[in-house]
Amino acid sequence: MSFGGQTPTILVLKEGTDQSQGRGQIITNINACLAIQATIKSTLGPYGGDLLLVDANGRQTITNDGATVMKLLDIVHPAARILTDIARSQDAEVGDGTTSVVVLAGEILKESKTFVEEGVSSQVIIKGLRKACLLAVNKIKEIAVRIDKGEKRDILIKLAGTAMSSKLIKRNSAFFTKMVVDAVLSLDQDDLNEKLIGMKKVPGGALQDSIFVNGVAFKKTFSYAGFEQQPKSFKNPKIVSLNVELELKSEKDNAEVRVEQVSEYQAIVDAEWQIIIQKLEALVATGAKVVLSKLPIGDLATQYFADRDIFCAGRVTSEDMERVVQAVGGSIQSTCSDIKEEHLGTCESFEERQIGGERFNFFQGCPKAKTCTLVLRGGAEQFIAEVERSLHDAIMIVKKAIKNDQIVAGGGALEMEISKYLRDESKLIAGKQQMIVAAFAKALEIIPRQLCDNAGFDATDILNKLRQRHAKGETWAGVDIDNEGIADNLEKFVWEPTVVKLNAIQAATEAACLILSVDETIKNEESAQPQAGPPMPRGAAGRALRGRGRGMPRR
């Protein structure tokens, strides 16, 4: 049906809806991702800079960890948020390479942008990128070097050192690599749960004042009167772990009790005291010298234990309690009345020690120690927080290396070799896919190029030399950061677990394909006008509502 020969406009979406589509939308999405890449790529490598991020509350974070930067950047563009997701997935899966994955994804999109502008279908580009990714993954698996399990510790130290080379603590990497490897090897080698490695931050002192505790250490908990009278060190103590509140107030209930005589009220008070005293007597009867609880231990219980030379700590966090149980044995009890010998733990020594401005409880010489604690020192809180993030990356790398015994050379060596391989393979592919695979090969060169740029080297000169070396068959030729040149990075022990590179290339490709497949964005803007409510009542009631605001309580 027509009106005067014109087709009427049909409104399907709500008025004010932002609708963008077509080739222009894909290019807009790519440009948004390139803006993110430009922000983060300066942090790549040993000479990458750090970013100072300040949130809405004024809290400062200094970091060059890709996942942390992406998490703290307040990205509003919907397509660019995909890069945040791949950085998080890389951090969760392998722990390191978070900056590399974002830089690589951005470069793949940058190379694909030319094809989009020339009118090549995004599906053709996606098909070519997936083909190039598959070729790259197969080639990495083919050239990866299997490491000798006999020299396990030395290899893990080298891998941890490579992970730390781009971090703030690279000058102290010899000190921290040993600490990281000891921490991972102290875990249960079957599940390698890195959450059982506790990290405690104590401002003050130098980095070398950091301590590795083969057991558990946690900050002194909130304490009541009588705490200072308790002994602060034991040899071979029995330890009981509770999830019980040892306070008088915990015995109160929300019930109403009516009494007619003072003696009846006194009987109720006495009953409350009797209940908690029975609990305390039952704990003393176990022979335990250290009593820990997730819930509060009140002043009555604290003094009671002090009189009997027993140490107690209440409000211990769930994380610390779990690690204590893993280290000393026993189990967490939710009652005091039926604690048997097998429910108790033990350790060679317990002591409370001063570290900086904090007091810490140490459990060392634990028979079942499948956990450890790193007490980190440093000048500023932001600095110690970055040390913690750096150690987390190194711990994850060592963990992955224990489970996967294949490595590749870092420093751009692997990327240049895969780039050369894909260029050669692209010549055997017919059609448009040839150009797209070749573009993927070029995108991989961003890693060595950015390493050179961040170090202040002549990137063009070094990349030309790298291409020449790889054409001659030098598989592991990469950027020599120390001497501003080319080196065999496998011989120089610039090693990375294969899984890091595999995950980075696959995640970056998937992110690029996802962004290229989005050719329309529909964004529903919230209406600025308040929604119409029920009609305002007339008369006095209406005047009252208008005077104080609808729904507001009357003063």
Coordinates of C-alpha atoms in Angstrom, one line a residue:
M1 CA 0.0 0.0 0.0
S2 CA 1.4 3.4 -0.9
F3 CA 0.6 7.0 0.0
G4 CA 1.1 9.4 -2.8
G5 CA 3.5 7.0 -4.5
Q6 CA 5.9 6.9 -1.5
T7 CA 6.5 3.9 0.8
P8 CA 5.9 4.8 4.4
T9 CA 8.8 4.6 6.9
I10 CA 8.5 1.7 9.2
L11 CA 10.0 2.1 12.7
V12 CA 11.1 -1.3 14.1
L13 CA 13.5 -0.1 16.7
K14 CA 12.8 2.3 19.5
E15 CA 13.4 5.9 18.7
G16 CA 16.9 7.0 19.7
T17 CA 18.5 3.6 19.0
D18 CA 22.0 3.9 17.5
Q19 CA 22.3 1.6 14.5
S20 CA 25.6 1.3 12.6
Q21 CA 26.2 -1.3 9.9
G22 CA 28.2 -2.3 6.8
R23 CA 31.9 -2.0 5.9
G24 CA 32.2 1.3 7.8
Q25 CA 31.2 -0.4 11.0
I26 CA 33.9 -3.1 10.6
I27 CA 36.5 -0.4 10.1
T28 CA 35.3 1.6 13.1
N29 CA 35.6 -1.5 15.2
I30 CA 39.1 -2.2 13.9
N31 CA 40.2 1.4 14.6
A32 CA 38.9 1.1 18.2
C33 CA 41.0 -2.0 18.7
L34 CA 44.1 -0.3 17.2
A35 CA 43.7 2.5 19.7
I36 CA 43.8 -0.1 22.5
Q37 CA 46.9 -1.7 20.9
A38 CA 48.6 1.7 20.7
T39 CA 48.1 2.2 24.4
I40 CA 49.5 -1.2 25.5
K41 CA 52.2 -2.1 22.9
S42 CA 54.8 0.3 24.6
T43 CA 54.8 -2.1 27.6
L44 CA 56.0 -5.1 25.6
G45 CA 59.4 -6.7 26.4
P46 CA 62.3 -6.2 28.7
Y47 CA 62.6 -2.5 27.9
G48 CA 58.9 -1.8 27.7
G49 CA 57.6 1.1 29.8
D50 CA 55.1 0.9 32.7
L51 CA 51.7 2.5 32.7
L52 CA 50.4 4.6 35.6
L53 CA 46.7 4.1 35.8
V54 CA 44.5 6.2 38.1
D55 CA 40.9 5.1 38.7
A56 CA 37.9 7.2 39.6
N57 CA 38.7 6.9 43.3
G58 CA 42.3 8.2 42.8
R59 CA 43.8 4.8 43.4
Q60 CA 47.1 4.4 41.5
T61 CA 48.4 1.3 39.8
I62 CA 51.8 1.1 38.1
T63 CA 52.1 -2.0 35.9
N64 CA 53.1 -3.4 32.5
D65 CA 51.1 -6.5 32.9
G66 CA 48.7 -6.7 29.9
A67 CA 45.8 -8.3 31.8
T68 CA 46.0 -5.7 34.6
V69 CA 46.1 -2.8 32.1
M70 CA 43.2 -4.1 30.1
K71 CA 41.2 -4.7 33.3
L72 CA 41.8 -1.2 34.6
L73 CA 41.3 0.6 31.3
D74 CA 37.7 1.9 31.2
I75 CA 36.9 0.7 27.7
V76 CA 33.4 1.8 26.5
H77 CA 33.6 0.6 22.9
P78 CA 31.8 -2.8 22.7
A79 CA 34.1 -4.3 20.1
A80 CA 37.3 -3.2 21.8
R81 CA 36.2 -4.9 25.0
I82 CA 36.9 -8.2 23.2
L83 CA 40.6 -7.5 23.6
T84 CA 40.1 -7.3 27.4
D85 CA 38.5 -10.8 27.3
I86 CA 41.4 -12.4 25.4
A87 CA 43.9 -10.8 27.8
R88 CA 42.0 -12.2 30.7
S89 CA 41.7 -15.7 29.1
Q90 CA 45.5 -15.7 28.4
D91 CA 46.1 -14.7 32.0
A92 CA 43.8 -17.4 33.3
E93 CA 45.1 -20.1 31.0
V94 CA 48.9 -19.6 31.0
G95 CA 49.5 -16.5 33.2
D96 CA 51.9 -14.8 30.8
G97 CA 51.9 -13.3 27.3
T98 CA 48.9 -11.1 28.0
T99 CA 50.5 -8.0 26.3
S100 CA 51.6 -10.1 23.3
V101 CA 48.1 -11.4 22.7
V102 CA 46.6 -7.9 22.6
V103 CA 49.4 -6.5 20.4
L104 CA 49.1 -9.5 18.0
A105 CA 45.3 -9.3 17.7
G106 CA 45.6 -5.6 17.0
E107 CA 48.2 -6.2 14.3
I108 CA 46.1 -8.9 12.6
L109 CA 43.2 -6.5 12.5
K110 CA 45.5 -3.7 11.1
E111 CA 46.6 -6.0 8.2
S112 CA 43.0 -7.1 7.6
K113 CA 41.8 -3.5 7.5
T114 CA 43.3 -3.0 4.0
F115 CA 41.3 -5.9 2.6
V116 CA 38.1 -4.6 4.2
E117 CA 38.6 -1.2 2.6
E118 CA 39.2 -2.9 -0.8
G119 CA 35.8 -4.6 -0.5
V120 CA 36.9 -8.1 0.3
S121 CA 34.2 -10.0 2.1
S122 CA 34.9 -10.3 5.8
Q123 CA 34.1 -14.0 5.6
V124 CA 36.9 -14.6 3.1
I125 CA 39.3 -12.7 5.4
I126 CA 38.1 -14.8 8.4
K127 CA 38.6 -18.1 6.4
G128 CA 42.1 -17.0 5.4
L129 CA 43.1 -16.0 9.0
R130 CA 41.9 -19.3 10.4
K131 CA 43.8 -21.2 7.7
A132 CA 47.0 -19.2 8.6
C133 CA 46.4 -19.9 12.3
L134 CA 46.1 -23.6 11.8
L135 CA 49.3 -23.6 9.7
A136 CA 51.1 -21.6 12.4
V137 CA 50.0 -23.9 15.3
N138 CA 51.0 -27.1 13.4
K139 CA 54.4 -25.5 12.6
I140 CA 55.0 -24.5 16.3
K141 CA 54.2 -28.1 17.5
E142 CA 56.6 -29.4 14.8
I143 CA 59.6 -27.2 15.8
A144 CA 59.1 -27.1 19.6
V145 CA 62.0 -28.5 21.6
R146 CA 61.4 -31.2 24.2
I147 CA 63.3 -30.5 27.4
D148 CA 65.2 -33.0 29.5
K149 CA 63.3 -33.8 32.7
G150 CA 66.6 -34.7 34.4
E151 CA 67.6 -31.0 34.6
K152 CA 64.1 -30.0 35.7
R153 CA 65.0 -27.4 38.3
D154 CA 67.6 -25.6 36.1
I155 CA 65.1 -25.4 33.2
L156 CA 62.3 -24.1 35.4
I157 CA 64.7 -21.4 36.7
K158 CA 65.5 -20.3 33.1
L159 CA 61.8 -20.2 32.2
A160 CA 61.0 -18.1 35.2
G161 CA 63.8 -15.8 34.4
T162 CA 62.5 -15.2 30.9
A163 CA 59.0 -14.5 32.3
M164 CA 60.5 -11.9 34.7
S165 CA 62.8 -10.3 32.0
S166 CA 60.0 -7.9 31.0
K167 CA 58.9 -7.1 34.6
L168 CA 59.8 -4.5 37.1
I169 CA 61.9 -7.0 39.1
K170 CA 64.1 -8.1 36.3
R171 CA 67.2 -6.7 38.1
N172 CA 66.4 -9.1 41.0
S173 CA 65.4 -12.0 38.8
A174 CA 68.1 -14.3 40.1
F175 CA 66.7 -13.8 43.7
F176 CA 63.1 -14.3 42.7
T177 CA 63.4 -17.1 40.2
K178 CA 64.7 -19.4 42.9
M179 CA 61.9 -18.4 45.2
V180 CA 59.2 -19.0 42.4
V181 CA 60.6 -22.4 41.5
D182 CA 60.8 -23.5 45.2
A183 CA 57.2 -22.3 45.7
V184 CA 55.8 -24.3 42.7
L185 CA 57.8 -27.4 43.6
S186 CA 56.4 -27.3 47.2
L187 CA 52.9 -27.8 45.9
D188 CA 51.2 -31.1 45.3
Q189 CA 52.6 -32.0 41.9
D190 CA 49.4 -33.7 40.8
D191 CA 47.1 -30.7 40.8
L192 CA 49.6 -27.7 41.2
N193 CA 47.0 -25.4 42.7
E194 CA 48.8 -22.0 42.6
K195 CA 46.2 -20.6 45.0
L196 CA 48.0 -22.5 47.8
I197 CA 50.9 -20.2 47.3
G198 CA 50.2 -17.3 49.7
M199 CA 51.6 -13.8 49.0
K200 CA 51.8 -11.3 51.8
K201 CA 52.8 -7.7 51.2
V202 CA 54.6 -5.8 53.9
P203 CA 55.7 -2.2 52.9
G204 CA 59.3 -1.3 53.9
G205 CA 62.7 -2.8 53.4
A206 CA 64.4 -3.9 50.2
L207 CA 63.2 -6.4 47.7
Q208 CA 65.9 -8.8 48.9
D209 CA 64.3 -8.8 52.3
S210 CA 61.4 -10.8 50.9
I211 CA 61.1 -14.2 52.5
F212 CA 60.2 -17.7 51.3
V213 CA 58.3 -19.6 54.0
N214 CA 58.1 -23.4 53.5
G215 CA 54.8 -23.5 55.4
V216 CA 52.3 -20.9 56.3
A217 CA 52.6 -17.3 57.4
F218 CA 49.7 -14.8 58.0
K219 CA 49.3 -11.4 59.6
K220 CA 48.4 -11.3 63.3
T221 CA 44.6 -11.3 63.5
F222 CA 42.4 -9.0 65.6
S223 CA 43.1 -9.8 69.3
Y224 CA 41.4 -9.1 72.6
A225 CA 42.7 -8.4 76.1
G226 CA 44.8 -11.3 77.4
F227 CA 46.4 -11.9 74.0
E228 CA 49.8 -10.5 75.0
Q229 CA 50.0 -13.0 77.9
Q230 CA 49.8 -15.9 75.5
P231 CA 53.1 -17.7 74.6
K232 CA 54.3 -16.7 71.1
S233 CA 56.4 -19.7 70.1
F234 CA 56.1 -23.5 70.4
K235 CA 58.1 -26.6 69.3
N236 CA 56.0 -29.4 67.8
P237 CA 52.7 -28.0 69.0
K238 CA 49.3 -29.7 68.3
I239 CA 47.1 -27.3 66.2
V240 CA 43.3 -27.3 66.1
S241 CA 41.5 -25.5 63.3
L242 CA 37.9 -24.4 64.0
N243 CA 34.9 -22.8 62.4
V244 CA 33.4 -22.0 65.8
E245 CA 32.7 -18.7 67.4
L246 CA 34.1 -18.6 71.0
E247 CA 32.3 -15.5 72.3
L248 CA 29.6 -15.0 74.8
K249 CA 27.4 -13.1 72.5
S250 CA 27.2 -16.0 70.1
E251 CA 25.1 -18.0 72.6
K252 CA 22.4 -15.3 72.6
D253 CA 19.4 -16.0 70.4
N254 CA 16.7 -13.8 68.9
A255 CA 14.2 -15.2 71.4
E256 CA 12.2 -13.4 74.1
V257 CA 12.6 -14.8 77.6
R258 CA 10.2 -13.7 80.4
V259 CA 11.4 -14.0 84.0
E260 CA 9.7 -13.2 87.2
Q261 CA 12.7 -13.5 89.6
V262 CA 16.3 -12.4 89.5
S263 CA 17.4 -15.9 90.2
E264 CA 15.8 -17.1 87.0
Y265 CA 17.7 -14.4 85.0
Q266 CA 20.9 -15.4 86.8
A267 CA 20.3 -19.1 85.7
I268 CA 20.1 -18.0 82.1
V269 CA 23.3 -16.0 82.3
D270 CA 25.0 -18.9 84.1
A271 CA 23.9 -21.3 81.3
E272 CA 25.4 -19.1 78.7
W273 CA 28.7 -19.1 80.6
Q274 CA 28.5 -22.8 81.2
I275 CA 28.2 -23.5 77.4
I276 CA 31.3 -21.5 76.4
I277 CA 33.3 -22.8 79.4
Q278 CA 32.5 -26.4 78.3
K279 CA 33.7 -25.6 74.8
L280 CA 37.0 -24.1 76.1
E281 CA 37.5 -27.1 78.5
A282 CA 37.0 -29.5 75.6
L283 CA 39.6 -27.6 73.5
V284 CA 42.1 -27.7 76.4
A285 CA 41.5 -31.4 76.8
T286 CA 42.6 -32.1 73.3
G287 CA 46.2 -31.1 74.2
A288 CA 46.3 -28.5 71.4
K289 CA 48.7 -25.5 72.0
V290 CA 47.5 -23.5 69.0
V291 CA 43.8 -22.8 68.4
L292 CA 42.8 -21.1 65.2
S293 CA 39.3 -20.2 64.1
K294 CA 37.6 -18.6 61.1
L295 CA 35.2 -16.9 63.5
P296 CA 35.9 -14.5 66.4
I297 CA 37.5 -15.7 69.6
G298 CA 36.4 -13.3 72.3
D299 CA 38.1 -11.8 75.4
L300 CA 36.9 -14.5 77.8
A301 CA 38.3 -17.3 75.6
T302 CA 41.5 -15.3 74.9
Q303 CA 42.2 -14.9 78.7
Y304 CA 41.2 -18.5 79.4
F305 CA 43.8 -19.8 76.8
A306 CA 46.4 -17.3 78.1
D307 CA 46.1 -18.7 81.6
R308 CA 46.7 -22.2 80.2
D309 CA 49.7 -21.3 78.0
I310 CA 47.7 -21.7 74.7
F311 CA 48.0 -19.5 71.7
C312 CA 44.8 -18.5 69.9
A313 CA 43.9 -16.5 66.7
G314 CA 40.3 -15.8 65.6
R315 CA 39.0 -14.3 62.4
V316 CA 41.6 -16.2 60.3
T317 CA 40.6 -15.8 56.6
S318 CA 39.3 -18.9 54.8
E319 CA 42.3 -18.8 52.4
D320 CA 44.8 -18.8 55.2
M321 CA 42.9 -21.5 57.1
E322 CA 42.8 -23.7 54.1
R323 CA 46.6 -23.4 53.6
V324 CA 47.2 -24.1 57.3
V325 CA 45.2 -27.3 57.1
Q326 CA 47.1 -28.3 53.9
A327 CA 50.4 -27.7 55.7
V328 CA 49.9 -29.1 59.2
G329 CA 47.3 -31.7 58.6
G330 CA 44.1 -32.3 60.5
S331 CA 40.8 -30.8 59.4
I332 CA 38.6 -27.8 60.2
Q333 CA 36.1 -28.6 63.0
S334 CA 32.7 -27.0 63.4
T335 CA 32.2 -28.3 67.0
C336 CA 34.4 -28.5 70.1
S337 CA 32.8 -31.6 71.6
D338 CA 34.1 -34.4 69.5
I339 CA 37.7 -33.5 68.5
K340 CA 39.9 -36.6 68.1
E341 CA 43.6 -36.9 67.7
E342 CA 43.4 -37.3 63.9
H343 CA 41.6 -34.0 63.6
L344 CA 44.6 -32.1 65.0
G345 CA 47.6 -30.9 63.0
T346 CA 51.2 -30.3 63.9
C347 CA 54.4 -28.6 62.8
E348 CA 58.0 -28.4 63.9
S349 CA 57.8 -24.8 65.0
F350 CA 55.3 -22.1 65.5
E351 CA 56.2 -18.5 66.3
E352 CA 55.0 -15.0 66.1
R353 CA 57.6 -12.7 64.5
Q354 CA 57.8 -9.0 63.6
I355 CA 58.3 -8.2 59.9
G356 CA 58.5 -4.5 59.2
G357 CA 55.5 -2.8 60.9
E358 CA 53.5 -6.1 61.1
R359 CA 53.5 -9.2 63.3
F360 CA 53.1 -12.5 61.5
N361 CA 52.3 -16.0 62.7
F362 CA 54.7 -18.6 61.2
F363 CA 54.0 -22.3 60.9
Q364 CA 57.2 -24.0 59.7
G365 CA 58.6 -27.6 59.3
C366 CA 55.1 -28.8 58.4
P367 CA 55.0 -32.6 57.7
K368 CA 52.4 -32.3 55.0
A369 CA 53.6 -29.0 53.5
K370 CA 51.8 -28.7 50.1
T371 CA 51.7 -25.0 50.4
C372 CA 54.1 -22.1 51.0
T373 CA 54.1 -18.3 51.6
L374 CA 56.0 -15.5 50.0
V375 CA 56.4 -12.5 52.2
L376 CA 57.1 -9.6 49.8
R377 CA 58.9 -6.4 50.9
G378 CA 59.5 -3.2 49.0
G379 CA 59.5 0.6 49.2
A380 CA 55.9 1.5 48.1
E381 CA 52.6 -0.3 48.0
Q382 CA 52.2 0.1 44.2
F383 CA 55.7 -1.4 43.7
I384 CA 55.0 -4.4 45.9
A385 CA 51.7 -4.9 44.1
E386 CA 53.5 -5.0 40.8
V387 CA 56.1 -7.5 42.2
E388 CA 53.1 -9.7 43.2
R389 CA 51.7 -9.6 39.6
S390 CA 55.2 -10.4 38.2
L391 CA 55.6 -13.4 40.5
H392 CA 52.1 -14.6 39.6
D393 CA 53.1 -14.6 35.9
A394 CA 56.4 -16.5 36.7
I395 CA 54.6 -19.0 38.9
M396 CA 52.0 -19.8 36.1
I397 CA 54.8 -20.2 33.6
V398 CA 56.7 -22.7 35.9
K399 CA 53.4 -24.5 36.5
K400 CA 52.7 -24.9 32.8
A401 CA 56.3 -26.0 32.1
I402 CA 56.0 -28.8 34.7
K403 CA 52.9 -30.1 32.9
N404 CA 54.2 -29.5 29.4
D405 CA 57.7 -30.4 28.6
Q406 CA 58.1 -28.5 25.3
I407 CA 59.7 -25.0 24.9
V408 CA 60.4 -22.5 22.2
A409 CA 62.8 -19.5 22.0
G410 CA 61.4 -16.1 22.9
G411 CA 62.6 -12.6 21.8
G412 CA 60.7 -12.7 18.6
A413 CA 62.5 -15.8 17.3
L414 CA 59.4 -18.0 17.0
E415 CA 57.3 -15.3 15.4
M416 CA 60.0 -14.7 12.7
E417 CA 60.2 -18.4 12.0
I418 CA 56.5 -18.8 11.7
S419 CA 56.3 -15.6 9.6
K420 CA 58.8 -17.0 7.1
Y421 CA 57.1 -20.4 7.0
L422 CA 53.6 -18.8 6.3
R423 CA 55.1 -16.6 3.6
D424 CA 56.5 -19.7 1.8
E425 CA 53.2 -21.6 2.3
S426 CA 51.1 -18.7 1.0
K427 CA 52.8 -19.0 -2.4
L428 CA 51.2 -22.5 -2.7
I429 CA 47.7 -21.2 -2.0
A430 CA 45.5 -20.0 -4.9
G431 CA 43.1 -17.1 -4.8
K432 CA 42.6 -14.3 -2.2
Q433 CA 43.6 -16.6 0.6
Q434 CA 47.2 -16.2 -0.5
M435 CA 47.2 -12.5 0.3
I436 CA 45.5 -13.0 3.6
V437 CA 47.9 -15.7 4.8
A438 CA 50.8 -13.5 3.7
A439 CA 49.2 -10.6 5.7
F440 CA 49.0 -12.9 8.8
A441 CA 52.7 -13.6 8.3
K442 CA 53.5 -9.9 8.3
A443 CA 51.4 -9.3 11.4
L444 CA 53.5 -11.8 13.4
E445 CA 56.5 -9.5 12.8
I446 CA 55.0 -6.9 15.2
I447 CA 56.4 -8.8 18.2
P448 CA 60.2 -8.5 17.3
R449 CA 59.5 -5.0 15.8
Q450 CA 57.9 -3.8 19.0
L451 CA 60.7 -5.3 21.1
C452 CA 63.2 -3.3 19.1
D453 CA 61.1 -0.1 19.2
N454 CA 60.7 -0.3 23.0
A455 CA 64.4 -0.9 23.5
G456 CA 65.4 2.0 21.2
F457 CA 66.9 -0.2 18.5
D458 CA 66.7 0.3 14.7
A459 CA 63.7 -2.0 14.1
T460 CA 64.0 -2.0 10.3
D461 CA 67.7 -3.0 10.3
I462 CA 67.2 -5.8 12.9
L463 CA 64.1 -7.2 11.2
N464 CA 66.0 -7.3 7.8
K465 CA 68.8 -9.2 9.5
L466 CA 66.3 -11.6 11.1
R467 CA 64.6 -12.3 7.8
Q468 CA 68.0 -13.1 6.3
R469 CA 69.0 -15.4 9.1
H470 CA 65.7 -17.3 9.1
A471 CA 65.9 -17.6 5.3
K472 CA 69.3 -19.3 5.8
G473 CA 67.6 -21.8 8.2
E474 CA 68.5 -20.3 11.6
T475 CA 65.2 -21.3 13.3
W476 CA 65.9 -19.7 16.7
A477 CA 67.4 -16.4 15.6
G478 CA 65.8 -13.6 17.6
V479 CA 66.4 -10.1 18.9
D480 CA 69.4 -9.8 21.2
I481 CA 68.2 -7.3 23.8
D482 CA 71.5 -7.2 25.6
N483 CA 73.8 -6.5 22.7
E484 CA 71.4 -4.7 20.2
G485 CA 71.7 -7.4 17.5
I486 CA 70.7 -10.9 16.6
A487 CA 71.3 -14.0 18.7
D488 CA 70.3 -17.7 18.9
N489 CA 67.8 -17.3 21.7
L490 CA 67.6 -21.0 22.4
E491 CA 71.3 -21.0 23.3
K492 CA 70.9 -17.8 25.3
F493 CA 68.2 -19.5 27.4
V494 CA 65.5 -17.0 26.3
W495 CA 62.9 -19.8 26.7
E496 CA 59.1 -19.8 26.9
P497 CA 56.7 -22.8 27.2
T498 CA 55.2 -23.7 23.9
V499 CA 51.7 -23.4 25.4
V500 CA 52.1 -19.7 25.9
K501 CA 52.7 -19.0 22.2
L502 CA 50.1 -21.5 21.0
N503 CA 47.4 -19.9 23.2
A504 CA 48.4 -16.3 22.2
I505 CA 48.2 -17.0 18.5
Q506 CA 44.9 -18.9 18.7
A507 CA 43.3 -16.3 21.0
A508 CA 44.5 -13.4 18.9
T509 CA 43.2 -15.0 15.7
E510 CA 39.8 -15.8 17.3
A511 CA 39.4 -12.3 18.6
A512 CA 40.3 -10.8 15.2
C513 CA 37.8 -13.1 13.4
L514 CA 35.1 -12.2 15.9
I515 CA 35.6 -8.5 15.4
L516 CA 35.7 -8.9 11.6
S517 CA 32.4 -10.8 11.7
V518 CA 30.5 -8.0 13.4
D519 CA 29.2 -5.7 10.6
E520 CA 26.3 -4.2 12.6
T521 CA 26.0 -2.7 16.0
I522 CA 22.6 -1.9 17.6
K523 CA 22.8 0.2 20.7
N524 CA 19.7 0.9 22.8
E525 CA 20.1 4.3 24.5
E526 CA 18.3 4.6 27.8
S527 CA 15.5 7.1 27.6
A528 CA 16.5 10.4 29.2
Q529 CA 12.8 11.1 30.1
P530 CA 11.6 9.6 33.3
Q531 CA 8.9 7.0 32.9
A532 CA 5.4 8.1 33.4
G533 CA 4.1 7.0 36.8
P534 CA 0.5 6.7 38.0
P535 CA -1.6 9.9 38.0
M536 CA -0.9 12.3 40.9
P537 CA -3.7 12.3 43.5
R538 CA -5.5 15.6 43.9
G539 CA -6.1 17.6 47.0
A540 CA -4.0 17.5 50.2
A541 CA -2.5 14.1 49.4
G542 CA -1.3 15.4 46.0
R543 CA 0.2 18.6 47.5
A544 CA 2.0 16.5 50.1
L545 CA 3.5 14.2 47.5
R546 CA 4.6 17.1 45.3
G547 CA 6.1 18.8 48.3
R548 CA 8.4 16.0 49.4
G549 CA 8.9 13.9 46.3
R550 CA 6.9 10.9 45.4
G551 CA 7.7 7.8 47.4
M552 CA 9.9 9.7 49.9
P553 CA 9.1 9.0 53.6
R554 CA 7.3 11.7 55.5
R555 CA 9.5 13.4 58.0

